[in-house]
C-alpha positions as a Markdown table, in Angstrom:
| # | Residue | x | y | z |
|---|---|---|---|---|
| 1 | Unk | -43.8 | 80.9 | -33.7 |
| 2 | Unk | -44.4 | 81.0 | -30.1 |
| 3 | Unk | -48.0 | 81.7 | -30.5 |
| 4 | Unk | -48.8 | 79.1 | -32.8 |
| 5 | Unk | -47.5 | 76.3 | -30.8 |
| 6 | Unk | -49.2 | 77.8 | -27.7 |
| 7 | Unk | -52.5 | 77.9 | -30.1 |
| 8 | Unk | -52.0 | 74.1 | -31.4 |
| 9 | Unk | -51.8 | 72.9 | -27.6 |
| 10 | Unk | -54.4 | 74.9 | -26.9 |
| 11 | Unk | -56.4 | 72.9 | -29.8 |
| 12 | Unk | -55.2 | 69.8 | -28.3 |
| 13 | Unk | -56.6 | 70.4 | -24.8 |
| 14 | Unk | -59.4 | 71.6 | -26.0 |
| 15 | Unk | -60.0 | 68.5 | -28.3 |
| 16 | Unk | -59.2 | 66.1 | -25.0 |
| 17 | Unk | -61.2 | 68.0 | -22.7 |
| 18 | Unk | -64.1 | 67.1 | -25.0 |
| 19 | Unk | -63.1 | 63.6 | -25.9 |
| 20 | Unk | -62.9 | 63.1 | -22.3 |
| 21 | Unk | -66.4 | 64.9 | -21.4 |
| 22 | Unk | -67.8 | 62.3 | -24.4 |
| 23 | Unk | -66.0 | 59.5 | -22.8 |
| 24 | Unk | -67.6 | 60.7 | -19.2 |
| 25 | Unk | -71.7 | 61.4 | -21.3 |
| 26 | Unk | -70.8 | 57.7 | -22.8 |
| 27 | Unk | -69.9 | 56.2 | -19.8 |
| 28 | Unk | -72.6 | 57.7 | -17.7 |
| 29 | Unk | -75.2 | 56.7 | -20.4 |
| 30 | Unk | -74.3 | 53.0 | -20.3 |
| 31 | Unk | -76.1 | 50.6 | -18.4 |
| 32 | Unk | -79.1 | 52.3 | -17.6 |
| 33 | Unk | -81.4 | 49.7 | -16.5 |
| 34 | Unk | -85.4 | 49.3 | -16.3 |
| 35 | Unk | -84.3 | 47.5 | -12.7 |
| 36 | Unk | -81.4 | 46.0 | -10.8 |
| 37 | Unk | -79.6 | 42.6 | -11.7 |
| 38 | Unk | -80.8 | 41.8 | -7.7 |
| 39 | Unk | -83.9 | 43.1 | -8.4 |
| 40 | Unk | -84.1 | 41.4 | -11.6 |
| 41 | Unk | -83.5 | 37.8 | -10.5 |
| 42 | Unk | -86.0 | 38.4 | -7.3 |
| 43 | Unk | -88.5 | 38.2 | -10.2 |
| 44 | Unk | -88.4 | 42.0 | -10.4 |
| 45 | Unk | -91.4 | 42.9 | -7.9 |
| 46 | Unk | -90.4 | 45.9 | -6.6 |
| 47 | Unk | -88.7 | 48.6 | -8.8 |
| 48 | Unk | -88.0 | 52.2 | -7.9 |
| 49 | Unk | -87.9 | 55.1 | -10.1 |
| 50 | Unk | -87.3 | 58.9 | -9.1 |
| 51 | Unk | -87.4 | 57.8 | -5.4 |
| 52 | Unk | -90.5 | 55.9 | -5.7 |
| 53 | Unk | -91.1 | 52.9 | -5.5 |
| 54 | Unk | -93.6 | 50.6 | -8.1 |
| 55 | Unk | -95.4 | 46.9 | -6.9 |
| 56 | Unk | -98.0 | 45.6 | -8.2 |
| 57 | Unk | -101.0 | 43.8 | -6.0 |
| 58 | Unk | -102.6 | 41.2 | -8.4 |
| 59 | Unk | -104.2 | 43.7 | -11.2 |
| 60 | Unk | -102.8 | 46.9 | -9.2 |
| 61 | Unk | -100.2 | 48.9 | -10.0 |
| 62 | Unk | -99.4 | 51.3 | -7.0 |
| 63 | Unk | -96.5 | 53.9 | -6.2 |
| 64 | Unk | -94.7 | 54.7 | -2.6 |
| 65 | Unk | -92.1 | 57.4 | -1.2 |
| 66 | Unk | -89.4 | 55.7 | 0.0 |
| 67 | Unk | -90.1 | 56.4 | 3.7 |
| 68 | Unk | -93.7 | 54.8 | 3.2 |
| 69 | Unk | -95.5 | 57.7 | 2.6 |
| 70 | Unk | -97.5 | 58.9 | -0.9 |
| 71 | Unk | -99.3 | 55.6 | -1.7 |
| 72 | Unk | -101.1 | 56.3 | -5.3 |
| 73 | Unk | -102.8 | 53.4 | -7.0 |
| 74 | Unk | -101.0 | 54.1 | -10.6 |
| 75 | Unk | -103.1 | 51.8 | -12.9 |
| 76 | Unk | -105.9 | 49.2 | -12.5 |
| 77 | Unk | -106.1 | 46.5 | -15.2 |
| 78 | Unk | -109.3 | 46.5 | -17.1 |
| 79 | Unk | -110.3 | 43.2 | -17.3 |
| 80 | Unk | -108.4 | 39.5 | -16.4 |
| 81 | Unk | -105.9 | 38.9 | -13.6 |
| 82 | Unk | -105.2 | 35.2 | -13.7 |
| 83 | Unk | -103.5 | 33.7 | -10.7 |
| 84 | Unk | -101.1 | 36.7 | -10.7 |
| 85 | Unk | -102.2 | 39.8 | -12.3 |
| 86 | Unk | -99.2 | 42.1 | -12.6 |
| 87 | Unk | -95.3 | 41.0 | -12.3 |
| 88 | Unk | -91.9 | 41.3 | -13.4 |
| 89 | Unk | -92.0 | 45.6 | -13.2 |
| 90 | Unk | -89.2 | 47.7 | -15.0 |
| 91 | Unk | -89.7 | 51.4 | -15.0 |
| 92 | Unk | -87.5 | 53.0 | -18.0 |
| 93 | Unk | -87.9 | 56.7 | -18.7 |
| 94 | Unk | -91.2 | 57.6 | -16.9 |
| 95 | Unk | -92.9 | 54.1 | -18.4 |
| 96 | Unk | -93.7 | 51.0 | -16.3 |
| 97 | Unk | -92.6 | 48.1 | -18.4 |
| 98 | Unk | -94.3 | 44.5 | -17.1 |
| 99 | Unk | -95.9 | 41.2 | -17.4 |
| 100 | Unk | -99.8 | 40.9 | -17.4 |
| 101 | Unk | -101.9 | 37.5 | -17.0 |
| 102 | Unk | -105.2 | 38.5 | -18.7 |
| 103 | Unk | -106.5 | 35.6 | -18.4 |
| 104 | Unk | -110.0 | 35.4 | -16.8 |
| 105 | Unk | -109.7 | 32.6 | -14.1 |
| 106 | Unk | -106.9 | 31.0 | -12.0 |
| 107 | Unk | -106.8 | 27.6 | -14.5 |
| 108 | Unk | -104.2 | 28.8 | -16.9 |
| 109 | Unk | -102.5 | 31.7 | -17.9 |
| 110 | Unk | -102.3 | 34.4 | -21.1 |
| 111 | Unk | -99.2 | 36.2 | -20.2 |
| 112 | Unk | -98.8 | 39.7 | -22.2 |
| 113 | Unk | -96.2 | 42.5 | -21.9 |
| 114 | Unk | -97.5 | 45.6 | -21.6 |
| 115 | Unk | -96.2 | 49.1 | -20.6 |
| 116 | Unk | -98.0 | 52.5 | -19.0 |
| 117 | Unk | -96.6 | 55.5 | -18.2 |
| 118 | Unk | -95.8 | 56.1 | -14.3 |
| 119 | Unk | -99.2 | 58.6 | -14.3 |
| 120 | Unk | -101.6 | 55.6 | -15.6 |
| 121 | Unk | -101.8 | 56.8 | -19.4 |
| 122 | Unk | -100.9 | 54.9 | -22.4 |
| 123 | Unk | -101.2 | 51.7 | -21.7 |
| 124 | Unk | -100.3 | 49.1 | -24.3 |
| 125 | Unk | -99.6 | 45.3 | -25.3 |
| 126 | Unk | -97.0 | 44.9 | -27.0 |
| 127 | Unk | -96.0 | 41.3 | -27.2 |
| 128 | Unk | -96.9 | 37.6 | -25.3 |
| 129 | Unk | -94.3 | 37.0 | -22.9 |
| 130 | Unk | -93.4 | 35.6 | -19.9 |
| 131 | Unk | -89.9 | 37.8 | -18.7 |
| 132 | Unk | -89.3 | 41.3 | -19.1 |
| 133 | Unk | -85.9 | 43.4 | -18.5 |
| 134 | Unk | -84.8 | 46.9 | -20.2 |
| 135 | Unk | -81.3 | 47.8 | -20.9 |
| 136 | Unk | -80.0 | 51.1 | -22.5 |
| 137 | Unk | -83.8 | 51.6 | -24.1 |
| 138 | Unk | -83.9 | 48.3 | -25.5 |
| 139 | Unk | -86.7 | 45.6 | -24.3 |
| 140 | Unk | -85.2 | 42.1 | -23.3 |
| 141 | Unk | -88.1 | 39.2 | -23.2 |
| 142 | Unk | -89.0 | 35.9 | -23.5 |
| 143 | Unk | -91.3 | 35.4 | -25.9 |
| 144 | Unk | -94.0 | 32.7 | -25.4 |
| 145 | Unk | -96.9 | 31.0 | -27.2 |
| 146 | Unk | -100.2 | 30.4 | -25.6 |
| 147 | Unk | -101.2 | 26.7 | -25.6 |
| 148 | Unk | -104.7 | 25.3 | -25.1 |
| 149 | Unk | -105.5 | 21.8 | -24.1 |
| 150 | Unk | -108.8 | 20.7 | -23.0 |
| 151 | Unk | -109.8 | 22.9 | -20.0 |
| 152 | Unk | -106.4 | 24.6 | -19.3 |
| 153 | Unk | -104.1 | 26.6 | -21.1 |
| 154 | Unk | -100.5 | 27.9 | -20.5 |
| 155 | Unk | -97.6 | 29.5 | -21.7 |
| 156 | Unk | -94.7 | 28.3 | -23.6 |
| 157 | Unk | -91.4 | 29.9 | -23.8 |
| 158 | Unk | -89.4 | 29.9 | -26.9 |
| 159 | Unk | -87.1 | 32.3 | -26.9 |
| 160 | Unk | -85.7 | 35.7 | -25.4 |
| 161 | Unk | -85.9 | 38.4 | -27.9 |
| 162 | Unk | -84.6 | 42.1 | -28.2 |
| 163 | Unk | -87.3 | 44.7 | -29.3 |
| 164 | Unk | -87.4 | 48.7 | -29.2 |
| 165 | Unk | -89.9 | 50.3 | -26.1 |
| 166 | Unk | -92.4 | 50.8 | -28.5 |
| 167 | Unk | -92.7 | 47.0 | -29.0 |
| 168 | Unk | -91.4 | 47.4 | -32.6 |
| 169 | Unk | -87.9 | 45.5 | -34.1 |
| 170 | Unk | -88.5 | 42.2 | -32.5 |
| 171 | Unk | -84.9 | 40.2 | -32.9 |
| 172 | Unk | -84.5 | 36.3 | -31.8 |
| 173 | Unk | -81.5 | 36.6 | -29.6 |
| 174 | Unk | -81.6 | 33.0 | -28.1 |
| 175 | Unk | -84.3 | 30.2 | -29.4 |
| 176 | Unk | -84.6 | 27.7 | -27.0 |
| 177 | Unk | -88.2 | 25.9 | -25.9 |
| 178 | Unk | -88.8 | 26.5 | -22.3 |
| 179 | Unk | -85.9 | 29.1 | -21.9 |
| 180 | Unk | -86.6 | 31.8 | -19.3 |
| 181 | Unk | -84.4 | 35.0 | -19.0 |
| 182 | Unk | -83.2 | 35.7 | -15.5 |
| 183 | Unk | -81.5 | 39.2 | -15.7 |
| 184 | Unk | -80.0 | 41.2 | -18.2 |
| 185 | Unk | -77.5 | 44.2 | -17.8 |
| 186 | Unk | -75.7 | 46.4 | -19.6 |
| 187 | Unk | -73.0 | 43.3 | -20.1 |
| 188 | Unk | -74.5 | 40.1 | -20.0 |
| 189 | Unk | -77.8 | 38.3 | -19.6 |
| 190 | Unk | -78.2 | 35.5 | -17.1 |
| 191 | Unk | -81.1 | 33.1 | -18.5 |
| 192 | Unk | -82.3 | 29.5 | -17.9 |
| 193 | Unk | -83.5 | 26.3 | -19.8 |
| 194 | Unk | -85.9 | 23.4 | -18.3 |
| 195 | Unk | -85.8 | 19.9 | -19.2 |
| 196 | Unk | -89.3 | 18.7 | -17.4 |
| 197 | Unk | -88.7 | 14.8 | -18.5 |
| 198 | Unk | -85.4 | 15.0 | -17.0 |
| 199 | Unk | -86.3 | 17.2 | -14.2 |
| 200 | Unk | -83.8 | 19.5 | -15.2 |
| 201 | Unk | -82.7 | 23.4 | -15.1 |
| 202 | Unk | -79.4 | 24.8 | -16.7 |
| 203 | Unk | -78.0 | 28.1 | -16.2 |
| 204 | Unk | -76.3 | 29.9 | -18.9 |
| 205 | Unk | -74.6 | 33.2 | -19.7 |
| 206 | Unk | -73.9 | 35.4 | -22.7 |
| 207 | Unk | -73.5 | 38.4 | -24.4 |
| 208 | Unk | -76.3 | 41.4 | -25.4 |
| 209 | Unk | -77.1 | 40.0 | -28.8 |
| 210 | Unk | -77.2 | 36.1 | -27.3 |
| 211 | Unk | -73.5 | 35.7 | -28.4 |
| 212 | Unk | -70.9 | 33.9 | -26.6 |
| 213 | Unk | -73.0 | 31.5 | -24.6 |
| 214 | Unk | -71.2 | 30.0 | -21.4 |
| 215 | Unk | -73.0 | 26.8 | -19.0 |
| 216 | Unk | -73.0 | 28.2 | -15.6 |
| 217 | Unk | -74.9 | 25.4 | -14.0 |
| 218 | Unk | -76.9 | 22.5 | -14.6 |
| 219 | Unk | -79.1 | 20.9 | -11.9 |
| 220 | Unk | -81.7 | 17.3 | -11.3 |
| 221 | Unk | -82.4 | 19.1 | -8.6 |
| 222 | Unk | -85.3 | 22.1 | -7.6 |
| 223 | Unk | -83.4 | 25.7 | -8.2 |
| 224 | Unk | -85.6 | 27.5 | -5.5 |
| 225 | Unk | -83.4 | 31.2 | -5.8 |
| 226 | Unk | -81.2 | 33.2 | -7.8 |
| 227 | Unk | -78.5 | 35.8 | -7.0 |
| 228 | Unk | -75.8 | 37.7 | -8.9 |
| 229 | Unk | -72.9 | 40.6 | -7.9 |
| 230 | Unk | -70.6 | 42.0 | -11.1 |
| 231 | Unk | -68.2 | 38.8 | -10.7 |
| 232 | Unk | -70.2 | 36.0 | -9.5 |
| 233 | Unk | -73.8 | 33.9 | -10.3 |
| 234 | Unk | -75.7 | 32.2 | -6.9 |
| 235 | Unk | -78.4 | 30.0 | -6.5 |
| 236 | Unk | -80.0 | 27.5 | -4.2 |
| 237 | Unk | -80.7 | 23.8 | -5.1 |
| 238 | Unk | -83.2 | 21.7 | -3.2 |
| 239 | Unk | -81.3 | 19.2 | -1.1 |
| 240 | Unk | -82.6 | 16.3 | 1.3 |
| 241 | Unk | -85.7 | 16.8 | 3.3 |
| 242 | Unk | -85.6 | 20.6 | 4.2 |
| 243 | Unk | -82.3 | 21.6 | 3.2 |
| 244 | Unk | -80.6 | 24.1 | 0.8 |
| 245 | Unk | -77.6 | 24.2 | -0.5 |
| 246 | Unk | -76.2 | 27.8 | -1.9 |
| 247 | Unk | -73.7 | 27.6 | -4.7 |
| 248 | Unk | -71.7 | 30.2 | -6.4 |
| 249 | Unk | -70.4 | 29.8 | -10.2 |
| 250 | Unk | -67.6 | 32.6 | -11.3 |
| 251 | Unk | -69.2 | 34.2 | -14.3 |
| 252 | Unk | -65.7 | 34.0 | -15.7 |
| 253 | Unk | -63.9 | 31.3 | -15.4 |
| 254 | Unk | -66.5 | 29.0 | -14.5 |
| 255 | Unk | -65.2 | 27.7 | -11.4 |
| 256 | Unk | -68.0 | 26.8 | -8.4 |
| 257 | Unk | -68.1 | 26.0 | -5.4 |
| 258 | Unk | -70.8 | 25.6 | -2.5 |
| 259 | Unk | -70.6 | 28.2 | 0.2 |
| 260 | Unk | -73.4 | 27.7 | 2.6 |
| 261 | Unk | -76.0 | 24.8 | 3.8 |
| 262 | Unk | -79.0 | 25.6 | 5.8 |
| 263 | Unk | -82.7 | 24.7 | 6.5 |
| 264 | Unk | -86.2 | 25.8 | 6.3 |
| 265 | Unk | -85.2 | 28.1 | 3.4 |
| 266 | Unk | -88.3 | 29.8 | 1.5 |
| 267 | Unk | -87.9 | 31.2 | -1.9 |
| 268 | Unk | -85.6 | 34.3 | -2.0 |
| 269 | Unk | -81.8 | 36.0 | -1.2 |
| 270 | Unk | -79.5 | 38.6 | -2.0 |
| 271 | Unk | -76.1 | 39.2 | -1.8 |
| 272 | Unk | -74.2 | 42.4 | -0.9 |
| 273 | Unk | -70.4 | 42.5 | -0.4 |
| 274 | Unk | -69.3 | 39.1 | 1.6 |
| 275 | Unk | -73.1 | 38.9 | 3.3 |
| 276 | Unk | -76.0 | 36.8 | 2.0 |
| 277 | Unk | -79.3 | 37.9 | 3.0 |
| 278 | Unk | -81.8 | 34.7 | 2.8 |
| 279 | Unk | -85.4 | 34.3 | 3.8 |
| 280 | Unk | -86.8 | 31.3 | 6.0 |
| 281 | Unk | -89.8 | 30.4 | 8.0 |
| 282 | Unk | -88.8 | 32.4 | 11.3 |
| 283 | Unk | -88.2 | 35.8 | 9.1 |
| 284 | Unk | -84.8 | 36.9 | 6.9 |
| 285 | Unk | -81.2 | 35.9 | 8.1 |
| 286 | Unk | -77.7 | 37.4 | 7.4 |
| 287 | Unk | -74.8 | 35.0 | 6.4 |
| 288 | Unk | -71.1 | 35.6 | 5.9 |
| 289 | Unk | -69.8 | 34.1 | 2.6 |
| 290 | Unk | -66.1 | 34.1 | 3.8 |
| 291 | Unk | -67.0 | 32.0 | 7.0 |
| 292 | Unk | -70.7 | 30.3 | 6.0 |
| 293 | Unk | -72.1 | 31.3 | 9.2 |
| 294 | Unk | -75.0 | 33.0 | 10.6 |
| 295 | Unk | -74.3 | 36.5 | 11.9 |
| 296 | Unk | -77.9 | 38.0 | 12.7 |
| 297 | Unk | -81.7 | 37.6 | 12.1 |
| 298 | Unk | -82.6 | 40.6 | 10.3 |
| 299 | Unk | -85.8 | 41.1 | 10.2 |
| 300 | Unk | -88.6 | 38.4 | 11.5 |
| 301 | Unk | -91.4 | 39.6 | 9.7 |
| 302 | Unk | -89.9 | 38.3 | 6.2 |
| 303 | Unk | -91.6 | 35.1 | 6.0 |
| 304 | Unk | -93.0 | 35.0 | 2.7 |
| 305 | Unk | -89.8 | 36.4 | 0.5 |
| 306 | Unk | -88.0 | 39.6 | -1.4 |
| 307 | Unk | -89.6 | 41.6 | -3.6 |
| 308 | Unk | -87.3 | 43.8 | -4.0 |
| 309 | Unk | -83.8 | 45.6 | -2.5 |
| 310 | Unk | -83.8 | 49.6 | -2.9 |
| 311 | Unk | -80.9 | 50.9 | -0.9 |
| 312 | Unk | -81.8 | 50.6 | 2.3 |
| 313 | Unk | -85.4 | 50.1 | 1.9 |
| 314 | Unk | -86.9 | 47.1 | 0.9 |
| 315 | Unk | -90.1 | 45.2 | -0.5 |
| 316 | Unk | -90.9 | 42.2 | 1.5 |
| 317 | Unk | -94.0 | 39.8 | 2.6 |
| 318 | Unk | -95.3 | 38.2 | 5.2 |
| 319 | Unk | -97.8 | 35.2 | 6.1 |
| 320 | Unk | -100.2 | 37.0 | 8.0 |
| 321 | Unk | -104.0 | 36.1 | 7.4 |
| 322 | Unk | -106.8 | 38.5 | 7.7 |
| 323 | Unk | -110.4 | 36.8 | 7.3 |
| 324 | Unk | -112.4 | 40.1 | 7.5 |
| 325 | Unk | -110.3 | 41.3 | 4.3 |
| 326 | Unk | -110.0 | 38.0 | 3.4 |
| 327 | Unk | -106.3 | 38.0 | 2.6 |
| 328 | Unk | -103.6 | 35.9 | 3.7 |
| 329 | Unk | -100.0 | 37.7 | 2.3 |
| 330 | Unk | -99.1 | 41.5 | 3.6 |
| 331 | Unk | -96.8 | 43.5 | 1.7 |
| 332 | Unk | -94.6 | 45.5 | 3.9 |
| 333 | Unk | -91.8 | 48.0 | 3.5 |
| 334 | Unk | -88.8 | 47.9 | 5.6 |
| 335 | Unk | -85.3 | 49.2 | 5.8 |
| 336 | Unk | -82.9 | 46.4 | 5.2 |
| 337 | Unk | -81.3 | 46.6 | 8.9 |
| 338 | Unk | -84.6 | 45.3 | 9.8 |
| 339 | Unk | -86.9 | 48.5 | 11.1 |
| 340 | Unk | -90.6 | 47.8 | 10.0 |
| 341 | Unk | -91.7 | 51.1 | 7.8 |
| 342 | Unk | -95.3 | 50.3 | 6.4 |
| 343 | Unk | -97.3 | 47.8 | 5.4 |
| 344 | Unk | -98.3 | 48.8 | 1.5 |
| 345 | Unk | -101.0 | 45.9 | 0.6 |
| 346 | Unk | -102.5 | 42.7 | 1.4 |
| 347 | Unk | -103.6 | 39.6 | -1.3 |
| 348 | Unk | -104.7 | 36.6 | -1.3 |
| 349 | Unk | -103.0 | 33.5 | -2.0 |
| 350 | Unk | -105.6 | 31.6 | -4.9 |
C-alpha cells in the first residue's frame, strides 16, 4: 500500500516538474522580439543580434562587434535609395527584417519591406509598407499605398497588419488612413494617427490582434519623440519658440502628467529607471524624472539623435561635415556613460 502511494506522488512530482519546465520553455519563448520597445519607437535604427550590431547607411546594410570592431558591409541594395535607403531594422532568427525606399530620386518615396538573412542571401519584398516590428515570429506593419500626383509620389498609410516572416497571411489588425505603428511587444502595440487639416497626432494603445483600443494622447501640437518602459508611454510636444515639453500617459489607467520642460531639444530620448536620456544641440543630457532636473551631460558628441540603445553601447550621430567625403552626418558608437568607441559611417544629409 505503501508503495503505491509513494509511486502516485512520485507521478505527481514528476507531472509538476514537467508542467513547471513547460511553464518555464513557455515563458522563456514569449516576447521574443525583432527589436526593443526603446529601440522600436527610436525608429528602430540600430538593432543587435548575437552581439552584433545592424545599421543601415542609406542603401547599406552593415554589421559591428559591440566593442567597435568587425565592421562587414551585410547587403548593398541593387538599385533605388530614395531620400533614405534602409530603415526601421529588426533582426528575428538570423533574418534582417526592414523598410526599403526604392525609389530612384529624392522627390518621393516607394517604401517596400523586405527581409535578408544576416549573411546577405535571400533577400525579398514582401509587402509596401512604411513600419516594421516582429513579435514571437509574427510581422507587425503598416501597410501603405503608393500615390502619384504630377511629379511626386508618396506613401499612404492605411492600416497596420499581422503577417507570417515569409510575407504570407496578411491580417488587417487596425484600418485607419494615415495610421503609423510605433512599437509592438509581446503585450501591446503603441501606434499613431495624423489629422494633417487639423494638425493633429493621437496616440493609441491596444492589444496583439488590434483589440481593446485605449487614447493615450492627442496633440495640435508637433510630437518630436517617443518613449516607453513596461508601465508608462512618453513623448515630447513642440511648445513655444524652442521649447519641449515631456509628458508621460500611464498605459493603464490613463492618467498624465508633464514631467520635464527644456530647450533646444533635437529629435530623440530614452528612458531607463527614473532617468531620461534626451538629445540637444550641445550633445545628450541626463534628467531625473522624480525631481525634473538636469543631472549630467552625457555625452557631447550626440548632436544629431539615437539610433539605438544596446546595453551599454549605443548608436548615435553627430553634425560633423566632411567636404572631401562629401558627407555631413557621422555615425558613431559609444557606451551610454558617454566614452566615444568608433565612428561606424558617414552620409549625407539630401
Amino acid at each position: 500500500m505503501k508503495k503505491n502511494v509513494w509511486k502516485k506522488i512520485g507521478v505527481m512530482l514528476a507531472a509538476a516538474i514537467l508542467l513547471m519546465a513547460q511553464s518555464v520553455m513557455t515563458f522563456a519563448q514569449t516576447d521574443v522580439l525583432g527589436n526593443t520597445v526603446t529601440n522600436q519607437l527610436l525608429g528602430s535604427k540600430s538593432a543587435e543580434y548575437n552581439g552584433r550590431i545592424y545599421y543601415s547607411v542609406r542603401d547599406k546594410i552593415y554589421s559591428v562587434k559591440k566593442d567597435g570592431t568587425g565592421t562587414k558591409l551585410v547587403y548593398k541594395a541593387k538599385k533605388g535609395q530614395g531620400a533614405i535607403g534602409f530603415s526601421e531594422l529588426c533582426v528575428y532568427k538570423g533574418t534582417i527584417y526592414a523598410i526599403y525606399d526604392k525609389n530612384p530620386g529624392t522627390d518621393g518615396s516607394n517604401s517596400k519591406l523586405v527581409r535578408v538573412k544576416t549573411n546577405g542571401k535571400s533577400y525579398k519584398e514582401l509587402a509596401t509598407a512604411t513600419d516594421v516590428a516582429v513579435v514571437n515570429g509574427k510581422i507587425y506593419c503598416t501597410k501603405a499605398s503608393l500615390v502619384k500626383e504630377e511629379d511626386v509620389q508618396y506613401m499612404q498609410p492605411k492600416a497596420i497588419c499581422r503577417m507570417d516572416t515569409n510575407g504570407k497571411n496578411t491580417k488587417t489588425l487596425v484600418k485607419k488612413k494615415n495610421i503609423e505603428l510605433l512599437a509592438a511587444s509581446g503585450s501591446r502595440m503603441i501606434y499613431s494617427v495624423k489629422d494633417y487639416d487639423a494638425n493633429k497626432t493621437t496616440i493609441y494603445c491596444c492589444d496583439l490582434k488590434g483589440k481593446n483600443s485605449k487614447k493615450l494622447a492627442s496633440e495640435t501640437a508637433g510630437v518630436t519623440g517617443y518613449a516607453a518602459d513596461e508601465n508608462n508611454f512618453y513623448y515630447a510636444v513642440e511648445a513655444k519658440g524652442v521649447t519641449t515639453v515631456f509628458k508621460k500617459v500611464d498605459m493603464t489607467t490613463g492618467k498624465k502628467e508633464n514631467i520635464l520642460t527644456t530647450k533646444n531639444f533635437t529629435n530623440s530620448f530614452y528612458v531607463e529607471g527614473d532617468s531620461l536620456y534626451a538629445t540637444y544641440e550641445d550633445g545628450m543630457k541626463k534628467y531625473s524624472l522624480s525631481t525634473g532636473k538636469e543631472e549630467a551631460v552625457v555625452n557631447k558628441d550626440v548632436t544629431a539623435g539615437l539610433r539605438g540603445i544596446h546595453g551599454d553601447v549605443m548608436v548615435y550621430e553627430k553634425y560633423e561635415e566632411d567636404n572631401k567625403a562629401n558627407t555631413d552626418y557621422s555615425i558613431y558608437l559609444g557606451e551610454t556613460g558617454g566614452k566615444k568607441i568608433q565612428k561606424i559611417g558617414a552620409y549625407f544629409m539630401s
